Every structure is written in structure tokens, then in C-alpha cells.
XYZ file of N, CA and C in Angstrom:
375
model
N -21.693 -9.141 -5.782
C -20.390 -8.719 -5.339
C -20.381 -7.195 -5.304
N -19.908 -6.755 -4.206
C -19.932 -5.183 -4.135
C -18.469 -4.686 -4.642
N -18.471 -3.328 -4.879
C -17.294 -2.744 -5.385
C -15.884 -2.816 -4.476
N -16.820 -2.688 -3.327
C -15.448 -2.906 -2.095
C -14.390 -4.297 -2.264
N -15.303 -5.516 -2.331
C -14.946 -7.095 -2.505
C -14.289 -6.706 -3.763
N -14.787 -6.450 -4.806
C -13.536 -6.289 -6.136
C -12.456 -5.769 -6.142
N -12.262 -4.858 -5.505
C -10.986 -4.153 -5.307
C -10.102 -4.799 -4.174
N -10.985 -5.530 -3.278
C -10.016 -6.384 -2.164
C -9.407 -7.107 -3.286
N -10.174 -8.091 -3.736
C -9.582 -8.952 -4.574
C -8.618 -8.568 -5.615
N -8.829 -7.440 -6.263
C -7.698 -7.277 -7.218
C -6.537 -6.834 -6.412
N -6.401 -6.177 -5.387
C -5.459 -5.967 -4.650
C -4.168 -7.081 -3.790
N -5.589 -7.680 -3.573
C -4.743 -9.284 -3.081
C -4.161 -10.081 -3.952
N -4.531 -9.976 -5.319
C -4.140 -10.663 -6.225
C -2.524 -10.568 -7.021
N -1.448 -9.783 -6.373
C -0.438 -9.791 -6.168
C -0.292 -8.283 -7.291
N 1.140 -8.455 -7.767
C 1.459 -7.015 -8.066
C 1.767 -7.864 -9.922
N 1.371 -6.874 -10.340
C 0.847 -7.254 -12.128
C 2.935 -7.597 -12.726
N 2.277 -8.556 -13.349
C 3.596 -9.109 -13.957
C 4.054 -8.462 -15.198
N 4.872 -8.043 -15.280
C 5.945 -6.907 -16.470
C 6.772 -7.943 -17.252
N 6.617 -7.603 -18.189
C 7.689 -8.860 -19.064
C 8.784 -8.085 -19.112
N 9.649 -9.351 -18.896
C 11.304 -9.267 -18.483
C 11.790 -9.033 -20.114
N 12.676 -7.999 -19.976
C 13.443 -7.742 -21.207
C 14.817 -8.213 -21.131
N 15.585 -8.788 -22.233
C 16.314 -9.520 -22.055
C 17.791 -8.479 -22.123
N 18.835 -9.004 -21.271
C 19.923 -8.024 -21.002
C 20.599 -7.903 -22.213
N 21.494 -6.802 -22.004
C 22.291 -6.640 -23.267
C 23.485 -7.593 -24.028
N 23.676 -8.229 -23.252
C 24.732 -9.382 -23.838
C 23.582 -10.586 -24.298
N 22.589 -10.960 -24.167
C 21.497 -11.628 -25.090
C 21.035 -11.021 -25.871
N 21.131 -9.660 -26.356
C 20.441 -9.331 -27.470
C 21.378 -10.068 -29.260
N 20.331 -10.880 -29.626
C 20.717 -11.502 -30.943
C 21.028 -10.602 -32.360
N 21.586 -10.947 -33.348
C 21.984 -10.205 -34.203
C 21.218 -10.171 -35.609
N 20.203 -10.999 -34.995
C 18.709 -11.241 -35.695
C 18.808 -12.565 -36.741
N 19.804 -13.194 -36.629
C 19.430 -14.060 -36.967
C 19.295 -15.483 -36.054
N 18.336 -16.086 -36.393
C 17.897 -17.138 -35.243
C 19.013 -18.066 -34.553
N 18.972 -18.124 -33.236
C 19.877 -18.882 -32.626
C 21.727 -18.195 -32.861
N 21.920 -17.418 -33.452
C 23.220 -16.793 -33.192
C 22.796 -15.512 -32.330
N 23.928 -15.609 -31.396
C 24.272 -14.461 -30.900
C 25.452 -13.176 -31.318
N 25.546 -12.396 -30.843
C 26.532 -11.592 -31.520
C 27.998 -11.658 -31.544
N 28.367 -12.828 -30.971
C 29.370 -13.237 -30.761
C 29.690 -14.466 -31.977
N 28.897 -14.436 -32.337
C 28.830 -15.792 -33.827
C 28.737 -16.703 -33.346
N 28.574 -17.271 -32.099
C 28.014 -18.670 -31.713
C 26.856 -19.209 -31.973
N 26.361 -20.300 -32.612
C 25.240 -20.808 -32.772
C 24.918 -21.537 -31.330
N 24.017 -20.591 -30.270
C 23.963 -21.172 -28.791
C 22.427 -22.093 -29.101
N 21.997 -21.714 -30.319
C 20.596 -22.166 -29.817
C 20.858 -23.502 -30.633
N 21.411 -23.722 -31.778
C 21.728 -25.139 -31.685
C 22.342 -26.213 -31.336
N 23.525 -25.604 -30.672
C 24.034 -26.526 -28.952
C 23.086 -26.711 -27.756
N 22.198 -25.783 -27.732
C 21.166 -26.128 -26.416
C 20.474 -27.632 -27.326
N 19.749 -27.115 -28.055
C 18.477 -27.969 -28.864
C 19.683 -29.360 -29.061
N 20.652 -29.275 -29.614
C 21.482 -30.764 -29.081
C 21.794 -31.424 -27.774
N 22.371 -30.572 -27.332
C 22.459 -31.063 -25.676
C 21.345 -31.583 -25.108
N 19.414 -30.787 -25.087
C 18.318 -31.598 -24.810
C 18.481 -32.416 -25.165
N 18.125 -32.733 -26.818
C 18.185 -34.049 -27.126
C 18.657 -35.426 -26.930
N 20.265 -34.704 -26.105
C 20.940 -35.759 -26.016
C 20.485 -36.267 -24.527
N 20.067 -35.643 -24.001
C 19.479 -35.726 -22.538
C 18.569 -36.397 -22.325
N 17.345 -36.152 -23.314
C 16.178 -36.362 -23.448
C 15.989 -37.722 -24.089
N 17.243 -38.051 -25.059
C 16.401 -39.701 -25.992
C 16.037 -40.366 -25.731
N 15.061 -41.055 -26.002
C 14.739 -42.237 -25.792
C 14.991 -43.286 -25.759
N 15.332 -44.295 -24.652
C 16.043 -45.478 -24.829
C 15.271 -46.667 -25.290
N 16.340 -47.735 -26.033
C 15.611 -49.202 -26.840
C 15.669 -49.699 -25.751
N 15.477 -50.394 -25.438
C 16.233 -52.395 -24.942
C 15.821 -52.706 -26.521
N 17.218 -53.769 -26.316
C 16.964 -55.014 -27.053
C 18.236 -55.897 -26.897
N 18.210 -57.107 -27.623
C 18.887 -58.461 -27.454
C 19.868 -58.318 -28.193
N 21.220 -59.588 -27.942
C 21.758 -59.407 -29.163
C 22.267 -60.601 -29.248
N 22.532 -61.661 -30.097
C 23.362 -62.865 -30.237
C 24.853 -62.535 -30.329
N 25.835 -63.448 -29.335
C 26.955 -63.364 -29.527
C 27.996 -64.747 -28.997
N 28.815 -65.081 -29.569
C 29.728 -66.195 -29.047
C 29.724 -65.694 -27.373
N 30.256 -66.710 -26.390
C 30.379 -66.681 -25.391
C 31.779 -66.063 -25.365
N 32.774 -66.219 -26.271
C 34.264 -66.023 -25.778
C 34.221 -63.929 -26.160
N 32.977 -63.757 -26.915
C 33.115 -62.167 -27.026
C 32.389 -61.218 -25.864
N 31.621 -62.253 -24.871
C 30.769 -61.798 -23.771
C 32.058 -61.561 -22.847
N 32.888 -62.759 -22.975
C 34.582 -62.834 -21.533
C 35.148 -61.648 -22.507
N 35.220 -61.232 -23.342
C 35.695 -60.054 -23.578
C 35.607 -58.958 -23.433
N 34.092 -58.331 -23.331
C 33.276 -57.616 -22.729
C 33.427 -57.177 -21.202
N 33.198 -58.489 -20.646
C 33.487 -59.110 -18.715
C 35.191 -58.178 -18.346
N 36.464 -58.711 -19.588
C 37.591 -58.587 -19.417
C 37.517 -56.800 -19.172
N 37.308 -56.323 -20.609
C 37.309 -55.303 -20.534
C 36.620 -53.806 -19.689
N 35.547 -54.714 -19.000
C 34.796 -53.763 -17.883
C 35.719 -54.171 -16.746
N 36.391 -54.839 -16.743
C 37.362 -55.098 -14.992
C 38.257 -54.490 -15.535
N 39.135 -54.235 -16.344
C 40.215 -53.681 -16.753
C 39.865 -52.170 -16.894
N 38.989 -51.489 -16.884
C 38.122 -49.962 -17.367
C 37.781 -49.901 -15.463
N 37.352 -51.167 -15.046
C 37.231 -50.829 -13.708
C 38.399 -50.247 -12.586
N 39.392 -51.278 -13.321
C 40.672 -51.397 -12.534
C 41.155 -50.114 -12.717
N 41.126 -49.089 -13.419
C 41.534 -47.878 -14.099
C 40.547 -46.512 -13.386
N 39.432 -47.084 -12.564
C 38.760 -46.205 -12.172
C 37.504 -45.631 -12.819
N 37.648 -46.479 -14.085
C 35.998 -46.015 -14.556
C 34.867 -47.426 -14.957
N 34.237 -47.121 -14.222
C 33.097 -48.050 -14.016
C 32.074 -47.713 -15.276
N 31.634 -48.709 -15.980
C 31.020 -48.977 -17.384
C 30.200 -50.568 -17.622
N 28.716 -49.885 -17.951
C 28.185 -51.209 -18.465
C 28.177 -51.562 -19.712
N 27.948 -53.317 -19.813
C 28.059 -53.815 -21.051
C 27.918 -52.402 -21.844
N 26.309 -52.497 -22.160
C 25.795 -50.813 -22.703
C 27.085 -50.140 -23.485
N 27.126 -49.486 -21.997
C 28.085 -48.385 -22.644
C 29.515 -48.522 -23.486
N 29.834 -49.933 -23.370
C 31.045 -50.999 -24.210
C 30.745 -50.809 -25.552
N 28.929 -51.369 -25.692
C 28.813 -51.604 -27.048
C 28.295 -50.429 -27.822
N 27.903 -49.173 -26.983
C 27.684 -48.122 -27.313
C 29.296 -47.290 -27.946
N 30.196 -47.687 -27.237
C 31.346 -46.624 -27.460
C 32.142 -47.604 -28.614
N 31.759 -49.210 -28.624
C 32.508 -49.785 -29.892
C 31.911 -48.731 -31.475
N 30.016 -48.692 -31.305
C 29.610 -47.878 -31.901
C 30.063 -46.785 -32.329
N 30.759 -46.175 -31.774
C 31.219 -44.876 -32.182
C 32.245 -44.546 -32.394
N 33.132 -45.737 -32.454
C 34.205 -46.310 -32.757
C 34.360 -46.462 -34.133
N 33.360 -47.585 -34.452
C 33.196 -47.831 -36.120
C 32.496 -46.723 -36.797
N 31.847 -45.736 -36.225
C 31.332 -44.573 -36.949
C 32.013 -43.835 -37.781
N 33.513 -43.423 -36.990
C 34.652 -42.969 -37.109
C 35.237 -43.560 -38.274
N 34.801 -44.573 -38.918
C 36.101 -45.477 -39.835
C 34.663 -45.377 -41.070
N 35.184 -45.132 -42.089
C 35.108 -45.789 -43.803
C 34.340 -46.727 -43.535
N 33.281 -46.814 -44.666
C 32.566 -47.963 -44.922
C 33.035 -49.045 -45.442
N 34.017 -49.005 -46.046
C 35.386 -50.059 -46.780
C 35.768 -50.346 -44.955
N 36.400 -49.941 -44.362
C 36.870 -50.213 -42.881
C 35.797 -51.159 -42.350
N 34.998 -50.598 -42.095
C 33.697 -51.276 -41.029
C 33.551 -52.559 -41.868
N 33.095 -52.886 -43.151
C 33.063 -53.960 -43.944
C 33.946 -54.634 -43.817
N 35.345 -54.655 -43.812
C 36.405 -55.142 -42.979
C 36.457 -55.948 -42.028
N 35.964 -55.228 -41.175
C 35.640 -55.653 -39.691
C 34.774 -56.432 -39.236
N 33.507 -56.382 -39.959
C 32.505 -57.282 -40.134
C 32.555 -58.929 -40.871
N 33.275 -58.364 -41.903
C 33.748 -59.564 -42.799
C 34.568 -60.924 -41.515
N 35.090 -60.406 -40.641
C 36.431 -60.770 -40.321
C 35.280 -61.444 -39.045
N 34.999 -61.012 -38.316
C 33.482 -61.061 -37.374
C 33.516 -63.198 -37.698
N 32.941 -63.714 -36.598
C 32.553 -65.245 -36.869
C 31.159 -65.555 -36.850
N 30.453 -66.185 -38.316
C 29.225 -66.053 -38.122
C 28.500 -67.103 -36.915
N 26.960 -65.852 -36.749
C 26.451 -66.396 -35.457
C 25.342 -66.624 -35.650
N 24.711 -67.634 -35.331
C 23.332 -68.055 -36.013
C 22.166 -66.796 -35.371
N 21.360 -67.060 -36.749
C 20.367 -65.708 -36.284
C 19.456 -66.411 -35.802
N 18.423 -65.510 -35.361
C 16.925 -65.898 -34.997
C 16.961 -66.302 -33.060
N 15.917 -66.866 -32.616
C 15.953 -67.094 -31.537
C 15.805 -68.586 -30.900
N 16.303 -68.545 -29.244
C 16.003 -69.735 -28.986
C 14.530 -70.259 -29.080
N 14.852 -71.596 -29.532
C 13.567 -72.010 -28.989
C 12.995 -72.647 -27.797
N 11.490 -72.116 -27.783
C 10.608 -72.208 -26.239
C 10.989 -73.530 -25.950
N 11.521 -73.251 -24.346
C 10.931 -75.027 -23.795
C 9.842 -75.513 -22.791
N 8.969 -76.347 -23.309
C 7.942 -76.244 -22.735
C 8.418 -77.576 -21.626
């Protein structure tokens, strides 16, 4: 390679990258994730990913038939209202429902619940 070809090449090789310094309303107050405004931004981002990012289960669940027409009821009635919702998100938001309440509460609620046989169907061959 001659001296000429090296210098083509470094020339062509675009214009040298400068690290970006960050503006004055991002400069932190040194401690991690607050800004100078006292917001903790960096642990609302790192939540918000997460919440973006999780990973979803499947799985099954046993239930009476008359709590499935309840389910059915309540997504036409959530429909009828303009917001469209699957099972999912029913049994996700009952979830966070009972989160909200006392462990005395939820025990309550459970107690009151009609038992449902566990385990699974069996195969038919």
C-alpha cells in the first residue's frame, strides 16, 4: 500500500467522531439517576422499560362456567362503554384490585370463592 492509498482512505473514511457533551439542563447533581430538579428520572425510565419489556406466561386456569359468563358479561359491558379488553386484561386488573386490599381482605374473598377441583382433565384416548 502506498502513502497516497492511505491517506485516500483515511480521508474517505468520514470526519472523526467528537463525543457529544451533554446540555446544561442534563447535567446531574452527582448523584445517580437524580437530576437537579430532584426527580429520580433514571428510575422511572429503568421502570417504564421494564414494564415494556416483561416477559409474558401463558398459563391455564380452572373455573366454574357461571364465572367465565361473568367475565363474557363484563367484556360486553367495558365494550359497550368503548373500551375493548381481553379475558387477560379482566384477570390482570381483578389482580390489582386485590393487591390494593389487606391480607385479612383478600382472605375474605377467597374464603367466600366456591371450591373448584384442582388438577387436570383427563386424556381421552
Amino acid at each position: 500500500m502506498t502513502a497516497a492509498t492511505t491517506r485516500k482512505r483515511r480521508a474517505s473514511a468520514g470526519p472523526a467522531k467528537v463525543p457529544v457533551q451533554p446540555a446544561a439542563s442534563e447535567v446531574t447533581s452527582g448523584v445517580a439517576g437524580e437530576m437537579d430538579d430532584g426527580i429520580d428520572t433514571l428510575g422511572a425510565q429503568e421502570a417504564e422499560r421494564k414494564d415494556r419489556h416483561e416477559k409474558v406466561e401463558r398459563d391455564s386456569f380452572s373455573m366454574p362456567a357461571s364465572e367465565h359468563r361473568r367475565i363474557k358479561a363484563l367484556r360486553e359491558a367495558l365494550g359497550k362503554a368503548g373500551v375493548l379488553v381481553s379475558k387477560s386484561e379482566i384477570l390482570r386488573a381483578g389482580l390489582a384490585l386485590l393487591a390494593e386490599r389487606d391480607t385479612a381482605g383478600v382472605a375474605q374473598v377467597i374464603a367466600a370463592l366456591p371450591k373448584v377441583a384442582k388438577g387436570k382433565r383427563s386424556k381421552k384416548h
